[in-house]
Amino acid sequence: MAIEIISGEEAWAKIWPQNEQKFWPSLKEAERLHPIATPTTRATFKIHPEEKIFCIGSCFARELNFALDRIGYNALSIFRDLPRSTNRKHSDANMCNKYNVASIYNELSWALNPNTPYEHDRVLIETNNNRFEDYQLTGASYRDSAASAKEFREAFNSNFAKIKEADVVILTLGLSEVWYDKQQQLYLNTTVSSKAVELYPNRFELHIFDYEQTLSFLNAIYELLETNLKPSFRLLITVSPVPLHATFRPQDVFVANSYSKAVLRAVVEEFITDKDKVNYFPSYEFVALSNSSAVWRGDDFRHIDSTFVDYIMGNVMAQFTQAPSTIDDDNLLLKAKALYHGRFFIEAKSIVSSLLKKQ
């Protein structure tokens, strides 16, 4: 079924002449694509400086959190003062990652729906030496005593409940490979350890979500938000450009990642149709279409360099807010970096020199 039907008259008489980005850039018009892509989006609402923003999703959502904080916006989803533990390997930020639509739905349901309260017995899984793992958070990478695990969970829940105050929710969709706990009939946020699978045989499964299942969860997420947040709340949705770390499917991780992102991106396109309070912003396209030298952090090929995240957010905020933006200078800096690594040294040096003259 078509997600959108446009009449021939409207296509030629209205959309075609008004769409300034309808053509794929040619070599003569490479500025919008090479070496840094600058896709645009259709902004049907604005975000105001005094409004509260809550980011949910994968590790890219955390990067958006920090970018918003750096430019002075009120990011409710930066969780502070969570209990510390000598057994915890991750920072507070990583503990908040939500990698799939099912785990996002779980957290929202516990936080917003009084008929589905959070229960420690459903979530915390005992492994060995009286240690418990929370697979709605980071699973085996945080294994602690029952008391400490519960204390952390309750503090996390209290912070997550701040979403009720949000004017804008930013939702970042990450993965389509989702682990399932058959005993609790609960989808999980992260990979189940081999130790847990060994201790509890026939309890866990890996599900590869399809289009329909993903869309169903996304619609359920939106219903929870629409029912429990302010009537004026707005939703910005994107697909995380961060690829799979690894796959459990019997195929190349490149292929598995391509499927995962394709499903999420296709679902989002249908989901946003006819929703004025929901907009898509193309963080995935920013990264996928740009020169990789400007995109990736120095320590891996998965996580986005903070400068590039700022550039993405600068473009987004320029379209959704009235705030002053530095995206032109950011664009030039990123372009210089990409050109330099691509061995276009003279052009890169010229860009840097022009920026220095502006100081």
Tab-separated table of C-alpha atoms in Angstrom, residues 63-340:
chain	number	residue	atom	x	y	z
A	63	GLU	CA	25.274	12.643	21.707
A	64	LEU	CA	22.255	14.774	20.827
A	65	ASN	CA	21.676	15.289	24.556
A	66	PHE	CA	25.130	16.726	25.052
A	67	ALA	CA	24.953	18.816	21.884
A	68	LEU	CA	21.702	20.402	23.098
A	69	ASP	CA	23.268	21.034	26.487
A	70	ARG	CA	26.291	22.689	24.871
A	71	ILE	CA	24.094	25.164	22.996
A	72	GLY	CA	22.086	26.016	26.106
A	73	TYR	CA	18.877	24.018	25.737
A	74	ASN	CA	17.174	22.298	28.666
A	75	ALA	CA	17.819	18.590	28.066
A	76	LEU	CA	15.775	16.762	30.716
A	77	SER	CA	17.275	13.457	29.631
A	78	ILE	CA	20.744	14.213	30.946
A	79	PHE	CA	20.468	12.108	34.087
A	80	ARG	CA	22.509	13.402	36.982
A	81	ASP	CA	23.555	11.953	40.348
A	82	LEU	CA	22.729	8.331	39.602
A	83	PRO	CA	24.123	5.987	42.274
A	84	ARG	CA	27.681	4.892	41.653
A	85	SER	CA	28.989	1.338	41.992
A	86	THR	CA	32.424	-0.258	41.822
A	87	ASN	CA	30.830	-2.952	39.638
A	88	ARG	CA	29.615	-0.530	37.008
A	89	LYS	CA	31.698	-0.243	33.845
A	90	HIS	CA	29.704	2.448	32.034
A	91	SER	CA	29.108	6.148	32.523
A	92	ASP	CA	25.673	7.476	33.444
A	93	ALA	CA	25.138	8.438	29.805
A	94	ASN	CA	25.678	4.920	28.461
A	95	MET	CA	23.349	3.471	31.090
A	96	CYS	CA	20.514	5.458	29.488
A	97	ASN	CA	20.814	4.084	25.950
A	98	LYS	CA	17.680	2.530	24.432
A	99	TYR	CA	18.559	0.534	21.354
A	100	ASN	CA	15.253	-0.718	19.917
A	101	VAL	CA	11.595	0.267	19.650
A	102	ALA	CA	10.496	-2.452	22.095
A	103	SER	CA	12.802	-1.367	24.925
A	104	ILE	CA	11.819	2.271	24.327
A	105	TYR	CA	8.185	1.238	24.623
A	106	ASN	CA	8.911	-0.677	27.856
A	107	GLU	CA	10.457	2.342	29.584
A	108	LEU	CA	7.704	4.682	28.433
A	109	SER	CA	5.007	2.252	29.538
A	110	TRP	CA	6.524	1.933	33.020
A	111	ALA	CA	6.950	5.692	33.319
A	112	LEU	CA	3.632	6.843	31.869
A	113	ASN	CA	1.026	4.100	32.169
A	114	PRO	CA	-0.211	3.501	35.751
A	115	ASN	CA	-1.587	0.123	34.678
A	116	THR	CA	1.888	-1.192	33.816
A	117	PRO	CA	4.180	-0.320	36.751
A	118	TYR	CA	7.832	-1.261	36.776
A	119	GLU	CA	8.607	-4.503	38.662
A	120	HIS	CA	12.107	-5.518	39.762
A	121	ASP	CA	11.183	-9.214	39.581
A	122	ARG	CA	10.401	-8.934	35.871
A	123	VAL	CA	13.498	-6.968	34.936
A	124	LEU	CA	16.431	-7.952	37.153
A	125	ILE	CA	17.968	-11.327	36.262
A	126	GLU	CA	20.173	-13.182	38.739
A	127	THR	CA	23.289	-14.674	37.197
A	128	ASN	CA	25.930	-15.808	39.683
A	129	ASN	CA	27.231	-15.035	43.184
A	130	ASN	CA	23.998	-13.233	44.025
A	131	ARG	CA	24.588	-10.697	41.288
A	132	PHE	CA	21.807	-9.260	39.124
A	133	GLU	CA	21.768	-7.900	35.573
A	134	ASP	CA	19.295	-5.413	34.094
A	135	TYR	CA	18.821	-6.150	30.396
A	136	GLN	CA	16.579	-3.127	30.012
A	137	LEU	CA	19.739	-1.117	30.684
A	138	THR	CA	23.211	-2.465	29.887
A	139	GLY	CA	22.794	-6.080	30.929
A	140	ALA	CA	25.934	-8.039	31.761
A	141	SER	CA	28.181	-4.966	31.760
A	142	TYR	CA	26.532	-3.900	35.030
A	143	ARG	CA	26.256	-6.860	37.385
A	144	ASP	CA	25.560	-5.924	41.026
A	145	SER	CA	23.943	-7.001	44.272
A	146	ALA	CA	20.160	-7.007	44.443
A	147	ALA	CA	20.135	-3.963	46.729
A	148	SER	CA	22.482	-1.913	44.514
A	149	ALA	CA	20.759	-2.960	41.287
A	150	LYS	CA	17.379	-1.972	42.712
A	151	GLU	CA	18.720	1.336	44.049
A	152	PHE	CA	20.128	2.228	40.653
A	153	ARG	CA	16.948	1.170	38.852
A	154	GLU	CA	14.734	3.287	41.103
A	155	ALA	CA	16.971	6.336	40.573
A	156	PHE	CA	16.902	5.721	36.814
A	157	ASN	CA	13.103	5.426	36.836
A	158	SER	CA	12.806	8.684	38.754
A	159	ASN	CA	14.965	10.469	36.180
A	160	PHE	CA	13.146	8.892	33.239
A	161	ALA	CA	9.800	10.053	34.625
A	162	LYS	CA	10.878	13.631	33.835
A	163	ILE	CA	9.680	12.950	30.306
A	164	LYS	CA	6.234	13.978	31.569
A	165	GLU	CA	7.519	17.581	31.618
A	166	ALA	CA	8.825	17.516	28.044
A	167	ASP	CA	7.659	19.915	25.361
A	168	VAL	CA	9.700	18.128	22.709
A	169	VAL	CA	10.751	14.478	22.546
A	170	ILE	CA	13.640	13.456	20.294
A	171	LEU	CA	13.420	9.769	19.425
A	172	THR	CA	16.435	8.002	17.917
A	173	LEU	CA	15.862	4.501	16.526
A	174	GLY	CA	18.891	2.204	16.551
A	175	LEU	CA	18.551	-1.550	15.965
A	176	SER	CA	16.267	-4.247	14.587
A	177	GLU	CA	17.959	-7.215	16.323
A	178	VAL	CA	16.097	-7.595	19.618
A	179	TRP	CA	16.551	-10.166	22.404
A	180	TYR	CA	13.430	-11.630	24.014
A	181	ASP	CA	12.837	-13.102	27.486
A	182	LYS	CA	10.230	-15.841	27.002
A	183	GLN	CA	9.752	-16.365	30.748
A	184	GLN	CA	8.798	-12.740	31.383
A	185	GLN	CA	7.365	-12.188	27.880
A	186	LEU	CA	9.476	-9.086	27.646
A	187	TYR	CA	11.679	-7.672	24.897
A	188	LEU	CA	15.107	-6.600	26.129
A	189	ASN	CA	17.319	-3.614	25.442
A	190	THR	CA	20.664	-5.304	24.981
A	191	THR	CA	22.378	-8.586	24.193
A	192	VAL	CA	21.898	-11.429	26.649
A	193	SER	CA	25.229	-12.808	27.854
A	194	SER	CA	26.315	-16.349	27.065
A	195	LYS	CA	26.400	-16.935	30.840
A	196	ALA	CA	22.718	-16.025	31.216
A	197	VAL	CA	21.791	-18.243	28.243
A	198	GLU	CA	23.694	-21.100	29.872
A	199	LEU	CA	22.067	-20.563	33.285
A	200	TYR	CA	18.556	-20.283	31.839
A	201	PRO	CA	18.250	-22.675	28.872
A	202	ASN	CA	15.321	-22.135	26.494
A	203	ARG	CA	14.516	-18.786	28.115
A	204	PHE	CA	15.996	-16.299	25.618
A	205	GLU	CA	15.594	-15.761	21.871
A	206	LEU	CA	16.879	-13.302	19.312
A	207	HIS	CA	14.132	-11.727	17.198
A	208	ILE	CA	14.807	-9.845	13.963
A	209	PHE	CA	12.051	-7.244	13.746
A	210	ASP	CA	10.301	-6.740	10.431
A	211	TYR	CA	8.536	-3.648	9.083
A	212	GLU	CA	5.117	-4.392	10.578
A	213	GLN	CA	6.410	-5.196	14.069
A	214	THR	CA	8.590	-2.095	14.124
A	215	LEU	CA	5.730	0.137	12.990
A	216	SER	CA	3.391	-1.401	15.576
A	217	PHE	CA	5.775	-0.561	18.421
A	218	LEU	CA	6.371	2.923	17.063
A	219	ASN	CA	2.634	3.606	16.928
A	220	ALA	CA	2.292	2.314	20.508
A	221	ILE	CA	5.117	4.628	21.602
A	222	TYR	CA	3.382	7.598	20.018
A	223	GLU	CA	0.080	6.717	21.664
A	224	LEU	CA	1.763	6.683	25.089
A	225	LEU	CA	3.332	10.082	24.450
A	226	GLU	CA	0.198	11.625	23.015
A	227	THR	CA	-1.928	10.339	25.903
A	228	ASN	CA	0.376	11.329	28.755
A	229	LEU	CA	2.376	14.378	27.686
A	230	LYS	CA	1.232	17.950	27.148
A	231	PRO	CA	-1.268	18.348	24.297
A	232	SER	CA	1.260	20.666	22.634
A	233	PHE	CA	4.139	18.194	22.762
A	234	ARG	CA	6.060	17.602	19.537
A	235	LEU	CA	8.165	14.670	18.378
A	236	LEU	CA	11.396	14.767	16.391
A	237	ILE	CA	12.354	11.325	15.127
A	238	THR	CA	15.510	10.104	13.461
A	239	VAL	CA	17.392	6.917	12.636
A	240	SER	CA	20.716	6.535	14.401
A	241	PRO	CA	23.658	6.539	11.982
A	242	VAL	CA	25.686	4.408	14.427
A	243	PRO	CA	26.003	0.911	12.900
A	244	LEU	CA	25.673	-2.463	14.583
A	245	HIS	CA	28.644	-3.375	16.750
A	246	ALA	CA	28.133	-7.032	15.855
A	247	THR	CA	25.412	-9.333	14.579
A	248	PHE	CA	24.182	-12.741	15.750
A	249	ARG	CA	22.733	-13.442	12.316
A	250	PRO	CA	24.726	-15.818	10.030
A	251	GLN	CA	25.741	-13.015	7.680
A	252	ASP	CA	28.195	-10.147	7.245
A	253	VAL	CA	27.614	-7.370	9.790
A	254	PHE	CA	27.558	-4.916	6.851
A	255	VAL	CA	24.549	-6.723	5.397
A	256	ALA	CA	22.810	-7.104	8.770
A	257	ASN	CA	23.284	-3.415	9.505
A	258	SER	CA	21.931	-2.419	6.095
A	259	TYR	CA	18.743	-4.408	6.735
A	260	SER	CA	18.326	-2.943	10.220
A	261	LYS	CA	18.656	0.681	9.108
A	262	ALA	CA	16.536	0.160	5.992
A	263	VAL	CA	13.621	-1.208	8.039
A	264	LEU	CA	13.813	1.619	10.566
A	265	ARG	CA	14.083	4.323	7.898
A	266	ALA	CA	11.169	2.893	5.880
A	267	VAL	CA	8.972	2.636	8.991
A	268	VAL	CA	9.702	6.226	9.977
A	269	GLU	CA	8.678	7.476	6.545
A	270	GLU	CA	5.216	5.959	6.911
A	271	PHE	CA	4.926	6.867	10.589
A	272	ILE	CA	5.402	10.623	10.074
A	273	THR	CA	2.810	10.841	7.288
A	274	ASP	CA	-0.096	13.148	8.222
A	275	LYS	CA	1.295	13.945	11.697
A	276	ASP	CA	1.892	17.689	12.003
A	277	LYS	CA	3.383	17.260	15.484
A	278	VAL	CA	5.966	14.752	14.222
A	279	ASN	CA	8.963	15.612	12.046
A	280	TYR	CA	11.887	13.573	10.769
A	281	PHE	CA	15.404	14.934	10.774
A	282	PRO	CA	18.002	13.208	8.581
A	283	SER	CA	20.920	12.451	10.903
A	284	TYR	CA	21.324	9.071	9.175
A	285	GLU	CA	21.599	10.767	5.791
A	286	PHE	CA	24.074	13.369	7.117
A	287	VAL	CA	26.442	10.583	8.122
A	288	ALA	CA	25.828	8.037	5.365
A	289	LEU	CA	26.362	10.565	2.559
A	290	SER	CA	29.345	12.466	3.987
A	291	ASN	CA	33.040	11.798	3.611
A	292	SER	CA	33.887	9.344	6.380
A	293	SER	CA	37.000	11.315	7.367
A	294	ALA	CA	34.788	14.040	8.787
A	295	VAL	CA	32.293	11.697	10.446
A	296	TRP	CA	33.889	9.115	12.688
A	297	ARG	CA	35.449	9.549	16.080
A	298	GLY	CA	39.168	8.909	16.244
A	299	ASP	CA	38.891	5.644	18.172
A	300	ASP	CA	36.471	3.662	15.965
A	301	PHE	CA	34.337	3.579	12.805
A	302	ARG	CA	30.998	3.478	14.622
A	303	HIS	CA	30.593	6.493	16.863
A	304	ILE	CA	30.137	9.971	15.452
A	305	ASP	CA	32.724	12.669	16.117
A	306	SER	CA	31.300	15.262	18.522
A	307	THR	CA	32.094	18.059	16.049
A	308	PHE	CA	29.984	16.325	13.415
A	309	VAL	CA	27.154	15.809	15.931
A	310	ASP	CA	27.271	19.548	16.658
A	311	TYR	CA	27.109	20.187	12.933
A	312	ILE	CA	24.041	17.964	12.549
A	313	MET	CA	22.350	19.632	15.530
A	314	GLY	CA	23.298	23.056	14.197
A	315	ASN	CA	21.479	22.286	10.959
A	316	VAL	CA	18.503	20.842	12.827
A	317	MET	CA	18.251	23.755	15.250
A	318	ALA	CA	18.596	26.248	12.389
A	319	GLN	CA	15.456	24.744	10.873
A	320	PHE	CA	13.475	24.168	14.065
A	321	THR	CA	14.446	27.191	16.179
A	322	GLN	CA	15.146	30.902	15.923
A	323	ALA	CA	18.499	30.460	17.677
A	324	PRO	CA	21.653	31.888	16.056
A	325	SER	CA	23.656	29.159	14.368
A	326	THR	CA	27.339	28.554	13.617
A	327	ILE	CA	26.641	25.894	11.028
A	328	ASP	CA	28.420	27.784	8.228
A	329	ASP	CA	31.703	27.826	10.138
A	330	ASP	CA	31.160	24.276	11.383
A	331	ASN	CA	30.547	23.203	7.808
A	332	LEU	CA	33.815	24.744	6.683
A	333	LEU	CA	35.787	23.137	9.510
A	334	LEU	CA	34.361	19.706	8.758
A	335	LYS	CA	34.920	20.215	5.062
A	336	ALA	CA	38.555	21.133	5.707
A	337	LYS	CA	38.993	17.984	7.809
A	338	ALA	CA	37.456	15.771	5.118
A	339	LEU	CA	39.488	17.355	2.343
A	340	TYR	CA	42.708	17.114	4.334
